[in-house]
PDB file of C-alpha atoms in Angstrom:
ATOM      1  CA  UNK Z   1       0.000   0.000   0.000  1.00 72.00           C
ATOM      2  CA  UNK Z   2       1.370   3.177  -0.830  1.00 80.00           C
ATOM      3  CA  UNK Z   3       2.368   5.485   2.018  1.00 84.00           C
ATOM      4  CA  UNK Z   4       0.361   9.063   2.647  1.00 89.00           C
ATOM      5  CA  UNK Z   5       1.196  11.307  -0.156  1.00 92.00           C
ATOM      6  CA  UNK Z   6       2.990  14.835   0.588  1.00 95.00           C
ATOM      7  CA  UNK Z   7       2.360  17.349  -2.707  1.00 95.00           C
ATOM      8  CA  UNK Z   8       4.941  20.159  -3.682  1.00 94.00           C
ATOM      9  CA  UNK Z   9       4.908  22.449  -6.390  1.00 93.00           C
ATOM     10  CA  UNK Z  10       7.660  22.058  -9.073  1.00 92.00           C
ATOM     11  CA  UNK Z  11       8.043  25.587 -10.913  1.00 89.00           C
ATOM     12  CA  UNK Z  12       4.556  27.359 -12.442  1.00 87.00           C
ATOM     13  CA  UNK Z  13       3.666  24.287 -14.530  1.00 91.00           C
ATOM     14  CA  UNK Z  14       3.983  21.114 -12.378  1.00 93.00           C
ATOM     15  CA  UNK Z  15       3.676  19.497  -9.489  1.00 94.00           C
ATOM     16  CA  UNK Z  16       5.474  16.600  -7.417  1.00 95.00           C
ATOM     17  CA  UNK Z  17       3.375  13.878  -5.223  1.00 95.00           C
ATOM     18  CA  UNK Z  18       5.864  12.516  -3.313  1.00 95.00           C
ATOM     19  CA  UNK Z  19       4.973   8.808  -1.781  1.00 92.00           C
ATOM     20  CA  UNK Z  20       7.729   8.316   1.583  1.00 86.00           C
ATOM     21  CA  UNK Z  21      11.670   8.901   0.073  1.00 83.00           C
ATOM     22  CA  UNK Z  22      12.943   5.115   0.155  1.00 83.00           C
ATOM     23  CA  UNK Z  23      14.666   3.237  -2.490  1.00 82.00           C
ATOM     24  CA  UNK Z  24      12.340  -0.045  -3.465  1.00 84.00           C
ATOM     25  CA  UNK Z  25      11.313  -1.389  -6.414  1.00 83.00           C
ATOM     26  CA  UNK Z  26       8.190  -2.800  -5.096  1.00 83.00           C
ATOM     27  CA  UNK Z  27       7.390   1.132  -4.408  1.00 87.00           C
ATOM     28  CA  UNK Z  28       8.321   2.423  -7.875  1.00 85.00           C
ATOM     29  CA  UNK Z  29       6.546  -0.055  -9.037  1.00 83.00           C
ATOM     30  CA  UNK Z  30       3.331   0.836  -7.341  1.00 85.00           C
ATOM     31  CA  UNK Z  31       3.664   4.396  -8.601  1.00 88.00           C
ATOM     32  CA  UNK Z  32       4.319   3.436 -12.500  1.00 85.00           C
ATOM     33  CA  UNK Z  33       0.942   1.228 -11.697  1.00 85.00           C
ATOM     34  CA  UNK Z  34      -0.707   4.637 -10.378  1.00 88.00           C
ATOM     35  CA  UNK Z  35       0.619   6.512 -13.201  1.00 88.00           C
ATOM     36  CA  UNK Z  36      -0.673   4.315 -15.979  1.00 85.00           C
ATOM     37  CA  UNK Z  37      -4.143   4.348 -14.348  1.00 86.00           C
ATOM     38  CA  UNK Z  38      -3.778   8.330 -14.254  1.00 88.00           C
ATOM     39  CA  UNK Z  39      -2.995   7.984 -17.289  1.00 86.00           C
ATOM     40  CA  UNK Z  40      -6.562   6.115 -18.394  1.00 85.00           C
ATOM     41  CA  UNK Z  41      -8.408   9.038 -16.896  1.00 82.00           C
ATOM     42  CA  UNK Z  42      -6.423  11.881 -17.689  1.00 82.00           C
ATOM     43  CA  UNK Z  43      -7.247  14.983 -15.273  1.00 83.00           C
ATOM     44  CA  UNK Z  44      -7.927  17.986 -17.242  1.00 85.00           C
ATOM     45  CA  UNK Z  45      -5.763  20.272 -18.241  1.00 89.00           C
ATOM     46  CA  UNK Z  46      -2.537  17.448 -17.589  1.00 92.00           C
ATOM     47  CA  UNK Z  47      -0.388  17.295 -19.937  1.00 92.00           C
ATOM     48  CA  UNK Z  48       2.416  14.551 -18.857  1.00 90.00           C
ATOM     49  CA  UNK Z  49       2.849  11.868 -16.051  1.00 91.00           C
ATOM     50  CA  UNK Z  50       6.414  10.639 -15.023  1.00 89.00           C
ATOM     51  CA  UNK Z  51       6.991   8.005 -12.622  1.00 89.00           C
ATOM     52  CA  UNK Z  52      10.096   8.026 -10.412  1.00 88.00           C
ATOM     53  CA  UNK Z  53      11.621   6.049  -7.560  1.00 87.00           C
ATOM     54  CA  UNK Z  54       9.352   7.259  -4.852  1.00 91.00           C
ATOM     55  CA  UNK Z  55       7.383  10.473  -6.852  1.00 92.00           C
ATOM     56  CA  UNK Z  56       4.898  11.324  -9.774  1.00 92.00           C
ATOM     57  CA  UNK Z  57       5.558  14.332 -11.397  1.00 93.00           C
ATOM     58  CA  UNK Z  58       2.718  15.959 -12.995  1.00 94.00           C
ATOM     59  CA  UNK Z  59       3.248  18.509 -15.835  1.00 94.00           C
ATOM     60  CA  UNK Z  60       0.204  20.911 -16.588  1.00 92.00           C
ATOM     61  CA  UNK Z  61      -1.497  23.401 -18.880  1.00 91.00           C
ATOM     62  CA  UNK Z  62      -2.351  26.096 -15.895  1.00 87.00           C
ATOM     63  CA  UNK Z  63      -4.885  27.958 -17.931  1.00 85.00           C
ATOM     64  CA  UNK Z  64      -6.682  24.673 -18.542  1.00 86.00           C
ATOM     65  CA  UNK Z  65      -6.240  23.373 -15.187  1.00 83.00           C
ATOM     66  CA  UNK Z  66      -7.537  26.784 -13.387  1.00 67.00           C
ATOM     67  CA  UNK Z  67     -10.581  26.707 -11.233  1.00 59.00           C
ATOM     68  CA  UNK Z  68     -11.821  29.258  -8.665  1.00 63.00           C
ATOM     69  CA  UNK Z  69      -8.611  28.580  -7.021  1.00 69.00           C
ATOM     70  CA  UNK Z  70      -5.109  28.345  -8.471  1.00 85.00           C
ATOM     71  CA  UNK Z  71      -4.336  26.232 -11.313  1.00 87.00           C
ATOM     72  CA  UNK Z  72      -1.685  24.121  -8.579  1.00 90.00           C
ATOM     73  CA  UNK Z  73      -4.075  24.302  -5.546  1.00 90.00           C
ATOM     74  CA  UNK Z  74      -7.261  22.539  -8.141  1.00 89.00           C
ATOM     75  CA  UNK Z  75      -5.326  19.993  -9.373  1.00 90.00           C
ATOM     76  CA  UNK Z  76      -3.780  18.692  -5.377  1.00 91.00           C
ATOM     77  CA  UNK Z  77      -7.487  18.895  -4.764  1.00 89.00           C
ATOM     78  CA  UNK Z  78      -8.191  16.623  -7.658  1.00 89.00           C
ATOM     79  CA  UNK Z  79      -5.215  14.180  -7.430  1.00 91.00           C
ATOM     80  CA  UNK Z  80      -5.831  13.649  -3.635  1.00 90.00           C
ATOM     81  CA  UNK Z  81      -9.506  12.841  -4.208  1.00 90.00           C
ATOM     82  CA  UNK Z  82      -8.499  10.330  -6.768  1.00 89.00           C
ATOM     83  CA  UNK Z  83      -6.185   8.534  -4.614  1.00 89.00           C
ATOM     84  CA  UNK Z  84      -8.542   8.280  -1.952  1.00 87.00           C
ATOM     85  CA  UNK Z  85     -10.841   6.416  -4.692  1.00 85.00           C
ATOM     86  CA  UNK Z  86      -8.082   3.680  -5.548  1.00 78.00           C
ATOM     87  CA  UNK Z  87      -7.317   0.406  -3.372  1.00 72.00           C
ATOM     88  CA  UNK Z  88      -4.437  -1.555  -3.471  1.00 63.00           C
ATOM     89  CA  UNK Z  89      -3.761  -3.181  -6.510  1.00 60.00           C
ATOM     90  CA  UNK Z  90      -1.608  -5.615  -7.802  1.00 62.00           C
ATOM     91  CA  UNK Z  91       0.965  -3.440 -10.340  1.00 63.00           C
ATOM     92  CA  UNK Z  92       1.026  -4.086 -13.713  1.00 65.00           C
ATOM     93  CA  UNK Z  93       3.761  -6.088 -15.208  1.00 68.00           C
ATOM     94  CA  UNK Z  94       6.561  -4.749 -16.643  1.00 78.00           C
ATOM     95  CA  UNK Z  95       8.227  -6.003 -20.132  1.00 90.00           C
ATOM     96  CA  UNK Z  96      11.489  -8.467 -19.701  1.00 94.00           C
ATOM     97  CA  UNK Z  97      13.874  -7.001 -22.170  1.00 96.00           C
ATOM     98  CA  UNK Z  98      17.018  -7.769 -23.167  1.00 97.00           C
ATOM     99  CA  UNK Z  99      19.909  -5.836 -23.971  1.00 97.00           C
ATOM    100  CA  UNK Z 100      22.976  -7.413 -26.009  1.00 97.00           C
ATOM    101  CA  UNK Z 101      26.210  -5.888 -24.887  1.00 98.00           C
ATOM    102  CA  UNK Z 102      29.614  -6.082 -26.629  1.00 98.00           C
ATOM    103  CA  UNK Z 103      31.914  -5.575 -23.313  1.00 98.00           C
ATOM    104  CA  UNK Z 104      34.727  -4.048 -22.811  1.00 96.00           C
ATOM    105  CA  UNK Z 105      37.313  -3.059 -25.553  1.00 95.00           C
ATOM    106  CA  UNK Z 106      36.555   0.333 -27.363  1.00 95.00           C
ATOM    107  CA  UNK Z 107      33.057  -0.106 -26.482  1.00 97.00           C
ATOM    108  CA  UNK Z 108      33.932   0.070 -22.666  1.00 97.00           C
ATOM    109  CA  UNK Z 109      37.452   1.787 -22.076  1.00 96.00           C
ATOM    110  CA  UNK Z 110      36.511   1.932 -18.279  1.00 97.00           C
ATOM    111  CA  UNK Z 111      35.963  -2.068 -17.997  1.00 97.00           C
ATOM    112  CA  UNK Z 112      39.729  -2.957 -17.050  1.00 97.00           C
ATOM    113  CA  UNK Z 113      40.355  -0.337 -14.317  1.00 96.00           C
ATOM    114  CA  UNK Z 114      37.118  -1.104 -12.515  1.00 97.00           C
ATOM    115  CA  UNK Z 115      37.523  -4.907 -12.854  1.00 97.00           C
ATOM    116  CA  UNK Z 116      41.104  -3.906 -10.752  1.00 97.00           C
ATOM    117  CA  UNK Z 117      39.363  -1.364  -8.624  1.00 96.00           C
ATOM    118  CA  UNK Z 118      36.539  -4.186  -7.704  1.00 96.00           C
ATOM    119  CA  UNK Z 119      39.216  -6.871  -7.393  1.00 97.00           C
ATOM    120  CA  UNK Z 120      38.001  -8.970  -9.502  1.00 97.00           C
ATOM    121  CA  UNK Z 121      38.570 -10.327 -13.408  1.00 97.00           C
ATOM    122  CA  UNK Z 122      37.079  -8.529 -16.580  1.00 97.00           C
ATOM    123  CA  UNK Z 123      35.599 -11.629 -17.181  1.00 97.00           C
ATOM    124  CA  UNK Z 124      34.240 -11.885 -13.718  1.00 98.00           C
ATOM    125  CA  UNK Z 125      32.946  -8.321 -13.924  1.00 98.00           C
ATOM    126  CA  UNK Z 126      31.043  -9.309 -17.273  1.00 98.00           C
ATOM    127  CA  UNK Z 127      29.402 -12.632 -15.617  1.00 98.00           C
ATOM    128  CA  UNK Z 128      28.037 -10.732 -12.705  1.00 98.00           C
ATOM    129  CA  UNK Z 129      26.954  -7.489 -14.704  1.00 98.00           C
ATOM    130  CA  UNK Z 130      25.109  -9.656 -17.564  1.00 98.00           C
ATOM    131  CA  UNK Z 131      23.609 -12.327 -14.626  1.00 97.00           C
ATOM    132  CA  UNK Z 132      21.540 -10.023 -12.841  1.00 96.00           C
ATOM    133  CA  UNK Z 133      17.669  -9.094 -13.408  1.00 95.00           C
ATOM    134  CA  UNK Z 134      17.391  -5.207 -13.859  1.00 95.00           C
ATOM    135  CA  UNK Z 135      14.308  -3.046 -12.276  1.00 91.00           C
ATOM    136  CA  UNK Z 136      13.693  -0.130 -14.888  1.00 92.00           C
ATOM    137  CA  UNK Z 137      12.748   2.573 -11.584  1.00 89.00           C
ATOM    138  CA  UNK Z 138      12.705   5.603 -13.623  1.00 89.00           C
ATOM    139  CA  UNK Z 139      13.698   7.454 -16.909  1.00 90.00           C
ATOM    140  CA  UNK Z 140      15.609  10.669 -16.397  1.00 85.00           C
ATOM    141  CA  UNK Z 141      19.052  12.606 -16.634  1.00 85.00           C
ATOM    142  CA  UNK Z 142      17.681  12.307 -21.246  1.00 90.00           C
ATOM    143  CA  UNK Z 143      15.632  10.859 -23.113  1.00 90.00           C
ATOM    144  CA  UNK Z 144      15.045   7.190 -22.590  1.00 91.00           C
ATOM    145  CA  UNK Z 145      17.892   6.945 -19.681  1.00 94.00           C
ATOM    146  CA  UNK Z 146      16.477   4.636 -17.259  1.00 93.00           C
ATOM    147  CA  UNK Z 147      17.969   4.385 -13.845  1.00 94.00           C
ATOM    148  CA  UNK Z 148      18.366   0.502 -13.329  1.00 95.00           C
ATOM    149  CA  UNK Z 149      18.411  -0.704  -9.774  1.00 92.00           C
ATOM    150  CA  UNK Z 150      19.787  -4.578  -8.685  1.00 92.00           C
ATOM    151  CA  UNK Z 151      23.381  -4.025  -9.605  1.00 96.00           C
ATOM    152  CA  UNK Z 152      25.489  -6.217  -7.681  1.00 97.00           C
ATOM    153  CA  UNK Z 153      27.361  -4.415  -4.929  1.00 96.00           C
ATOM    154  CA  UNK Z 154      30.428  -6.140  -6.116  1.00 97.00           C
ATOM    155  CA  UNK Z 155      30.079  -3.688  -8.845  1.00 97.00           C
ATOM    156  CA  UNK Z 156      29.455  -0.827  -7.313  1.00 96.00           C
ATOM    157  CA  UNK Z 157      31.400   2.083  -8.711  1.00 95.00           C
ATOM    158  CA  UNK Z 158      31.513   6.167  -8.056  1.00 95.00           C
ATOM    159  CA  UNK Z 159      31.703   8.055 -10.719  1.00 94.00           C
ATOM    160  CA  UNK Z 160      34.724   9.720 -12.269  1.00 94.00           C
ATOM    161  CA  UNK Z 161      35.800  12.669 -11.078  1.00 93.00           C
ATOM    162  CA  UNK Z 162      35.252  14.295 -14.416  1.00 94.00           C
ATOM    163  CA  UNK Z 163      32.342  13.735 -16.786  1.00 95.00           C
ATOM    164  CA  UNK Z 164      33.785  12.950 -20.469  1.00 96.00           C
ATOM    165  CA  UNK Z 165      32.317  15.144 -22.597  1.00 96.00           C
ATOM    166  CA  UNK Z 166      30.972  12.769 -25.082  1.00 96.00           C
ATOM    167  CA  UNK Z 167      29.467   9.311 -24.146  1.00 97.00           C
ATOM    168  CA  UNK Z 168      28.386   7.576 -27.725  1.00 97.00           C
ATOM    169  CA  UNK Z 169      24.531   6.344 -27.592  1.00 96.00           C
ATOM    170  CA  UNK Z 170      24.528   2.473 -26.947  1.00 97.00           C
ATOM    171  CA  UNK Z 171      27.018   2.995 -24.090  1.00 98.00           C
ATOM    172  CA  UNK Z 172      26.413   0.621 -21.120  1.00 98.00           C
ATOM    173  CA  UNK Z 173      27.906   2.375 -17.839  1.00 97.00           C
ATOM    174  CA  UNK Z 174      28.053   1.698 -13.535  1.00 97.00           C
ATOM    175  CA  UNK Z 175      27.414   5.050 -11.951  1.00 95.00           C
ATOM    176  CA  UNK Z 176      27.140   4.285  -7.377  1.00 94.00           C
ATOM    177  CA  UNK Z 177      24.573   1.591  -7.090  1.00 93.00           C
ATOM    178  CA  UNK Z 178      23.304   2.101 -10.428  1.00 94.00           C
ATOM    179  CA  UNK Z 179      23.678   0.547 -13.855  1.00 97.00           C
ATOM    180  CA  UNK Z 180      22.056   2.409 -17.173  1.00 96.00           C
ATOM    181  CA  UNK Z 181      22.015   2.826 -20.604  1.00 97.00           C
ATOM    182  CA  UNK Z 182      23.583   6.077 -22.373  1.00 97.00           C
ATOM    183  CA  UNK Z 183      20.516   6.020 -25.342  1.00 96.00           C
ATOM    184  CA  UNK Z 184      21.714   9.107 -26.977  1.00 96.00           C
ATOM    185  CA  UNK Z 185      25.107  11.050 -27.623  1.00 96.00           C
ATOM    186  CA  UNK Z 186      25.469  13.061 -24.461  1.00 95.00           C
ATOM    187  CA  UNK Z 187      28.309  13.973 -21.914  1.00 96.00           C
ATOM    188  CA  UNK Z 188      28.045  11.328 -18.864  1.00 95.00           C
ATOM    189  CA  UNK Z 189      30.679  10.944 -15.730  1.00 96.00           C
ATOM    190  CA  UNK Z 190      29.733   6.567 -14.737  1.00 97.00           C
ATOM    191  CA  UNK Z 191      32.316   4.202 -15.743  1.00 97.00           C
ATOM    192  CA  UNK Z 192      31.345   2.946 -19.348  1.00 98.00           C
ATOM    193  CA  UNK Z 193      31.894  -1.044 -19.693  1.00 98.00           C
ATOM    194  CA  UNK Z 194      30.353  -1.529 -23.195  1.00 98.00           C
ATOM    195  CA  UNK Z 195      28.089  -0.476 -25.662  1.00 98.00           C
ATOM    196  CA  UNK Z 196      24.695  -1.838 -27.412  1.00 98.00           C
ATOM    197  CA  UNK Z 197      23.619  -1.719 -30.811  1.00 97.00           C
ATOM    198  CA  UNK Z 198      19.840  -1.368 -29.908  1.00 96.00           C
ATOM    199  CA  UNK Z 199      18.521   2.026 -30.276  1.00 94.00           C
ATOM    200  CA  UNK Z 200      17.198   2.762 -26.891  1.00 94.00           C
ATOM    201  CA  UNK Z 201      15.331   5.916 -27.910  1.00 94.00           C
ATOM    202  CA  UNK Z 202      13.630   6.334 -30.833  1.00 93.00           C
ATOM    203  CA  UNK Z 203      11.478  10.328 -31.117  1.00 90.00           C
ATOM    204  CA  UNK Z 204       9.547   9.290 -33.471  1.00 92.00           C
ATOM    205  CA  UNK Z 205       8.462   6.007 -32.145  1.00 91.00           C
ATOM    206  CA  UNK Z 206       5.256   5.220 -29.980  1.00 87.00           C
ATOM    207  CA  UNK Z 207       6.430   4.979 -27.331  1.00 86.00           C
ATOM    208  CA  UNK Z 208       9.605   6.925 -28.135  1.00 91.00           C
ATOM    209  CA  UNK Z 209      11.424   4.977 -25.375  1.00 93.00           C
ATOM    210  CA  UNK Z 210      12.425   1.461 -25.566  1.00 94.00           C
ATOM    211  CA  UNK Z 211      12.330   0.977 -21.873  1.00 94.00           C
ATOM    212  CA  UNK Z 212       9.858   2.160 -19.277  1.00 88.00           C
ATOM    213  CA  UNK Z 213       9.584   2.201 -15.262  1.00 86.00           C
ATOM    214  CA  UNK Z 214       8.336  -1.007 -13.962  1.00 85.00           C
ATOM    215  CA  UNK Z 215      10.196  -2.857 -16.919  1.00 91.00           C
ATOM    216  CA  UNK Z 216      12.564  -5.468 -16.136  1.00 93.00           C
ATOM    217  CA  UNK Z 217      16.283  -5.619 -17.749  1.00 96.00           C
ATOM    218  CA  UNK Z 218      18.773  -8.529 -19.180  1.00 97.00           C
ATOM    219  CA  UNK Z 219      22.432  -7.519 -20.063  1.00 98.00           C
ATOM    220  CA  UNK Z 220      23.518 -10.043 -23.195  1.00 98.00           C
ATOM    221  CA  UNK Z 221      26.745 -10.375 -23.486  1.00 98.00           C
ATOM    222  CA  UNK Z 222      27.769 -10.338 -27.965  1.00 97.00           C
ATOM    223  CA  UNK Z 223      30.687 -10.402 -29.708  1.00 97.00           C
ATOM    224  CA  UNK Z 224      32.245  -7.438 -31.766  1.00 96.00           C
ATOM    225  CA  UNK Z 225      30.806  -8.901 -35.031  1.00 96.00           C
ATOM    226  CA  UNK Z 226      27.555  -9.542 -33.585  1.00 96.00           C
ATOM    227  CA  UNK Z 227      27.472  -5.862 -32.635  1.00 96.00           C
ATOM    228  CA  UNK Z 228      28.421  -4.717 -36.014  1.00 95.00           C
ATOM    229  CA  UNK Z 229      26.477  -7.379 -38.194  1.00 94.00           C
ATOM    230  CA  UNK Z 230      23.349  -5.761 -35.721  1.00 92.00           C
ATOM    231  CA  UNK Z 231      24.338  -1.963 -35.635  1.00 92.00           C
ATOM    232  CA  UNK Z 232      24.020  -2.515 -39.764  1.00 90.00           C
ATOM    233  CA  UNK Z 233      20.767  -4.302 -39.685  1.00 87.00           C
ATOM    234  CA  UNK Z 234      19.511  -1.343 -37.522  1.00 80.00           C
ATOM    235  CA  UNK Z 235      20.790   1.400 -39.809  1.00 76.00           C
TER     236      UNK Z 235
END
């Protein structure tokens, strides 16, 4: 059961309904549930839903949200009374999906020094990054990134001290706790250990992104040719 919501305003435009402040996947999970339901009955005058680890942000039109009182104060009104309407249910399921990954090499310059820093072998570092079961808890940062939770704290990295100023799309990187996928050109600081042909974001797609919260991640480790033969099927 989701805990008592708190609501916040986020600029002019939005607003934040914040659901406790604790990491769990069972609780993100929950929330992308809520969201897709919000989204099946739309409040007027909302524009976008986005699911985080513990949140939902709602973006808004204000002029079409307005009422006799402000265009933020209408719409906690009419979130809160919706949430007192819903019982528990049972989330939806997410999508398995599975990511093939050509490791290490010039696809992931950082693998070698954080197989050392980790103690352990590149090969070991590839076993225990492609063996786990990912839990998509929210897109963010661009386009498409999703924060993946369940990375094996053998793995657990900071970040470098300085972001590179490029990070190619595809790139498959350890940032803390985290593991993610780069899905467009972009400047990024967590450790990059390889790179996937799939195109994780897509703008003219529906849905545009490839991966959504509550979806559920496989690494697949692939050879260099297999990543070429598939980066040329995709082009």
């Amino acid at each position: 059961m989701l805990p008592a919501p708190r609501f916040f305003p986020m600029g002019d435009q939005a607003l934040i309904v914040e659901f406790g402040d604790r990491v769990d996947p069972a609780l993100s999970a929950e929330i992308a549930g809520v969201a897709q339901r919000l989204r099946e009955s739309l409040p007027i005058g909302v524009l976008d839903i986005v699911p985080a680890y513990s949140t939902l942000a709602l973006h808004y039109d204000a002029a079409a949200v307005g009422t006799g009182a402000g265009p933020y104060e209408a719409l906690v009104e009419t979130i809160e009374s919706w949430l007192k309407t819903q019982t528990a249910a049972t989330p939806p399921a997410g999508r398995l999906i599975e990511i093939p990954v050509c490791y290490g090499g010039a696809f992931g310059e950082d693998l070698e020094a954080l197989a050392e820093s980790c103690n352990l072998s590149v090969e070991a570092v590839i076993a225990i990054h492609s063996g786990a079961a990912y839990h998509v808890h929210m897109l963010g940062f661009v386009p498409g990134f999703a924060y993946l939770g369940g990375l094996d704290a053998r793995l657990a990295t900071p970040r470098r001290d300085t972001p590179r100023p490029h990070v190619p799309a595809g790139s498959v990187a350890i940032g803390g706790t985290q593991t993610g996928v780069y899905p467009l050109d972009t400047p990024g600081g967590w450790r990059i250990i390889g790179r996937t042909p799939l195109q994780l974001f897509k703008p003219d797609a529906v849905p545009p992104s490839l991966l959504n919260a509550g979806d559920t991640v496989r690494f697949v480790p692939i050879s260099v040719q297999e990543f070429e033969a598939r980066s040329r099927a995709a082009a």
